[in-house]
Tab-separated table of C-alpha atoms in Angstrom:
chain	number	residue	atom	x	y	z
A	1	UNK	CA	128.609	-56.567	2.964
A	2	UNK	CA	130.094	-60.291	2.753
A	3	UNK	CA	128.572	-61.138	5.802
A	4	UNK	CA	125.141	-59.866	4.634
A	5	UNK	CA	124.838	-61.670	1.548
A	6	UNK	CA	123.695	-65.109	1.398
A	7	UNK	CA	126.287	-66.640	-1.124
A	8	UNK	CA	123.732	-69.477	-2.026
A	9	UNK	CA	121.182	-66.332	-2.822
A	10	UNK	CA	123.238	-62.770	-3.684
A	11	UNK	CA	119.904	-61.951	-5.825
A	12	UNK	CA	117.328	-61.372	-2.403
A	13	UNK	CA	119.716	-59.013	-0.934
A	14	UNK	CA	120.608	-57.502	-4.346
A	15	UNK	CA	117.011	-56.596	-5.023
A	16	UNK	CA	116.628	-55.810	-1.370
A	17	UNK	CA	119.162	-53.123	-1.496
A	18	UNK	CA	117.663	-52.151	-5.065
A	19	UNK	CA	114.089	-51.821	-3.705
A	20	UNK	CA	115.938	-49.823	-0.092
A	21	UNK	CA	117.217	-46.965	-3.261
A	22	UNK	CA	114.047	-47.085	-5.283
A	23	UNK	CA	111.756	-46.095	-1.862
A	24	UNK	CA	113.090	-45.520	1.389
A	25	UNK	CA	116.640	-44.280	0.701
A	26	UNK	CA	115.665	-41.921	-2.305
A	27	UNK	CA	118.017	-38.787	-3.082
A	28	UNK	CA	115.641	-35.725	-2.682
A	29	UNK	CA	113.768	-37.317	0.523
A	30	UNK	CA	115.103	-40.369	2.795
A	31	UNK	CA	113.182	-41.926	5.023
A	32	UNK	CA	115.806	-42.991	7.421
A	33	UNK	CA	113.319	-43.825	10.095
A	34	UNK	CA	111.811	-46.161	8.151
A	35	UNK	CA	115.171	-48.019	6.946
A	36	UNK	CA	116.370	-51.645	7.688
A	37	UNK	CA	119.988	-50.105	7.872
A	38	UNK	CA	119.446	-46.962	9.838
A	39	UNK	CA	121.575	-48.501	12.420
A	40	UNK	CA	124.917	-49.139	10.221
A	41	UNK	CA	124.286	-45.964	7.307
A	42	UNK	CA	127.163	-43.779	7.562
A	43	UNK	CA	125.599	-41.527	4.838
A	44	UNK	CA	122.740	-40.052	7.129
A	45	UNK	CA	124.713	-38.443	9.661
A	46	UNK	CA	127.226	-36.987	6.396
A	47	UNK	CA	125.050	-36.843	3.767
A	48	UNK	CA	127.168	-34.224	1.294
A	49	UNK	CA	130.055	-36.376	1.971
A	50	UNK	CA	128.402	-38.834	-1.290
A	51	UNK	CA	128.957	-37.031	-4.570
A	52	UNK	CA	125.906	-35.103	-6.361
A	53	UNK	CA	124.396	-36.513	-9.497
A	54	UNK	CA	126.147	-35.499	-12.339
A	55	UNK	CA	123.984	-33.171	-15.121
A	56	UNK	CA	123.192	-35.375	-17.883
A	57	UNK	CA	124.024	-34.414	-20.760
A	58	UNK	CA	122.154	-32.707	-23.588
A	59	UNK	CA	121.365	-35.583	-26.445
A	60	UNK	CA	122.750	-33.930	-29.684
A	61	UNK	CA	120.051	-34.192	-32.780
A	62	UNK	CA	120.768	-34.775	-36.426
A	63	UNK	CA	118.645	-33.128	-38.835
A	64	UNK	CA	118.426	-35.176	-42.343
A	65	UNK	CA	116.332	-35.895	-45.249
A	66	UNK	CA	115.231	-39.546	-45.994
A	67	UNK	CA	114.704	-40.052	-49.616
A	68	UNK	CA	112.586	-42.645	-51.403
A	69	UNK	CA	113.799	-43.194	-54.588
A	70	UNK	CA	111.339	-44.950	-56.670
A	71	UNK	CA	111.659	-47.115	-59.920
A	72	UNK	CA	109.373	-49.344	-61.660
A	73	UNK	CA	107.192	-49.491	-58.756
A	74	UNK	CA	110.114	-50.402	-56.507
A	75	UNK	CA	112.531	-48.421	-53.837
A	76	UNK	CA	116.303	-48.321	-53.380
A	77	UNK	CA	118.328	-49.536	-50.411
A	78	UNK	CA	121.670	-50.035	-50.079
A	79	UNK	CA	124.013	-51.907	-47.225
A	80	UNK	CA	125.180	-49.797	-44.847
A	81	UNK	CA	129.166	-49.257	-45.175
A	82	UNK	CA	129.523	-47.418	-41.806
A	83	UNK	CA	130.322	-48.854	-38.329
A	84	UNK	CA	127.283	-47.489	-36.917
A	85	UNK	CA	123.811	-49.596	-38.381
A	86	UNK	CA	126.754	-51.489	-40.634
A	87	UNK	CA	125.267	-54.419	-42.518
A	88	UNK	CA	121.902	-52.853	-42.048
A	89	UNK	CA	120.010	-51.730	-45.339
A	90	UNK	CA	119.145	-48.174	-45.272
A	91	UNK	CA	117.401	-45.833	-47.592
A	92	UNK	CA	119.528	-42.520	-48.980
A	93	UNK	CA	120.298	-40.037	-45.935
A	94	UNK	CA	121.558	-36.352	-46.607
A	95	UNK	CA	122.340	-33.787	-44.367
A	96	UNK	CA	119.876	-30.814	-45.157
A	97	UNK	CA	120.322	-29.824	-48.684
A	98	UNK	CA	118.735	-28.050	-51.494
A	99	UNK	CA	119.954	-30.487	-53.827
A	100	UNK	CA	121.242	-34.143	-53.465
A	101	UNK	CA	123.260	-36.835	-55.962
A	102	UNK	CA	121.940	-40.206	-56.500
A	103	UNK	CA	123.308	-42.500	-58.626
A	104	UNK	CA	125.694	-39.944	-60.591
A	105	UNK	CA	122.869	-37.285	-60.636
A	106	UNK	CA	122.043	-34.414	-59.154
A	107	UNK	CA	118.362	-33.552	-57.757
A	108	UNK	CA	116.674	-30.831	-56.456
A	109	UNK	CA	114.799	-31.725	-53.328
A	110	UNK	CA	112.133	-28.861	-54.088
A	111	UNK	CA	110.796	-30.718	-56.987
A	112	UNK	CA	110.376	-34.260	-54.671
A	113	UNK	CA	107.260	-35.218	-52.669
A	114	UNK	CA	107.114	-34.521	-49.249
A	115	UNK	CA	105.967	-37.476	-47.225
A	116	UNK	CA	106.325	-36.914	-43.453
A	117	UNK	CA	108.929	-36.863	-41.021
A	118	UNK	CA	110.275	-39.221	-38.679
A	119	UNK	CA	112.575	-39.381	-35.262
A	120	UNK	CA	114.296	-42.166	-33.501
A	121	UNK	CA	116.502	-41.929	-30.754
A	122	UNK	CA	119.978	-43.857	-30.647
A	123	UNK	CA	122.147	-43.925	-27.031
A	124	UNK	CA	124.185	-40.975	-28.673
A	125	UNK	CA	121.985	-38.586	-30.479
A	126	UNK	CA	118.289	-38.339	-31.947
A	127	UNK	CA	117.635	-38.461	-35.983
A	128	UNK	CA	115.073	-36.384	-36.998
A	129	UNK	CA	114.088	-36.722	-40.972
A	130	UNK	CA	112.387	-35.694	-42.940
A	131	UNK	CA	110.997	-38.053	-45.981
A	132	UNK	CA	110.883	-37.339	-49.252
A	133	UNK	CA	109.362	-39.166	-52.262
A	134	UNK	CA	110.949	-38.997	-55.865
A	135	UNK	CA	109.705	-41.180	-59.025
A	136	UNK	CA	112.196	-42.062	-61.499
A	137	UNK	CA	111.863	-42.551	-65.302
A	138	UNK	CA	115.208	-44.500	-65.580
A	139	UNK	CA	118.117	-45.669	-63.238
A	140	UNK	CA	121.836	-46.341	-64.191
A	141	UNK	CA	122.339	-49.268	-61.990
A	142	UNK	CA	119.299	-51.946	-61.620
A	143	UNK	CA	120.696	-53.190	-58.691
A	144	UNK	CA	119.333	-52.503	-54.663
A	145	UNK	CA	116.047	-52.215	-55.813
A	146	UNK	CA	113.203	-53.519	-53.774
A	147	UNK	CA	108.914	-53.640	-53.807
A	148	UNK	CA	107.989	-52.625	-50.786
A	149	UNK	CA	106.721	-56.167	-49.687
A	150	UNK	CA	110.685	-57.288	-50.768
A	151	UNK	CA	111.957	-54.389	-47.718
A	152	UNK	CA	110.138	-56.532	-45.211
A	153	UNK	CA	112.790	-59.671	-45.990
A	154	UNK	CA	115.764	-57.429	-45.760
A	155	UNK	CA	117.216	-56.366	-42.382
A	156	UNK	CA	116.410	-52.841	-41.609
A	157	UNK	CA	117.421	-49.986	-38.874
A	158	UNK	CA	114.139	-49.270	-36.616
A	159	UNK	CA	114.268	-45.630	-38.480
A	160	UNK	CA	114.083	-47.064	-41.801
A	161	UNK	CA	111.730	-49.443	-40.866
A	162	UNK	CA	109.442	-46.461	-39.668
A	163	UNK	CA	110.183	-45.016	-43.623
A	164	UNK	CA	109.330	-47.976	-45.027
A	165	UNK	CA	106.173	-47.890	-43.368
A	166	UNK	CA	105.357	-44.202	-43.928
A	167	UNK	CA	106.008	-44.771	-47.490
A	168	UNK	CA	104.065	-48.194	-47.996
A	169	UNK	CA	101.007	-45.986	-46.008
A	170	UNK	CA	101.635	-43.204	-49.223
A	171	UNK	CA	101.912	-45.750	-52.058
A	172	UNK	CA	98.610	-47.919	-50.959
């Protein structure tokens, strides 16, 4: 391969040997008539001698519920305190539950708003949410509390991004 390889230029034979893969030299149907390298493959005359594709694997999903605590015309988010999306604000996110605790209190998701649902896929799994709206009267703490114009200045996850828009579409 050294002598190949122009080492003033590796990129032209790099994408040559990309572009031999992508459409003469494909898995299910080589063209080895066709190829540049017929004369020096070793893979042709042996071709179960190369390793099969391994299955890829199923992507796992996490069901939650997205929650959109509201408060004088304003939404909670919180910093992230988790390695994964850590430093990123995030609204409230509960496994499926009949019931959820917020600020020292306990609520019953059948008496929230429905909103939607969202998904967003990550390199390890797939979140699938679903949003839910709930007014308050009164909060304990006054602090992580944002208009919906204010969640465009913080720095979001692409998921809560895509709540913040599905709730800014239900409060307009």
């Amino acid at each position: 391969a050294a002598s190949l390889v122009d080492e003033a230029d590796p990129f032209t034979h790099n994408q040559a040997m990309m572009d031999i893969g992508a459409t003469i030299c494909t898995p299910t149907a080589p063209k080895c008539l066709l190829c540049p390298l017929s004369e020096h493959c070793k893979g042709k005359d042996a071709p179960l001698a190369y390793p099969a594709r391994k299955a890829r694997k199923k992507t796992p999903i996490r069901q939650r519920i997205i929650i959109a605590f509201e408060w004088d015309e304003k939404f909670y988010v919180a910093p992230r305190t988790t390695r994964f999306l850590g430093g990123l604000y995030g609204f409230p996110e509960y496994e499926e539950a009949e019931h959820v605790e917020f600020q020292g209190e306990n609520y019953a998701v059948s008496n929230m708003t429905r909103w939607g649902s969202i998904e967003q896929t990550y390199s390890h799994f797939r979140l699938q949410a679903e949003l839910y709206h709930m007014r308050l009267d009164d909060v304990q703490h006054q602090e992580g509390w944002f208009s919906l114009e204010g969640l465009t200045a913080l720095p979001l996850s692409r998921a809560d991004q895509k709540v913040a828009a599905l709730f800014y579409s239900h409060s307009t």
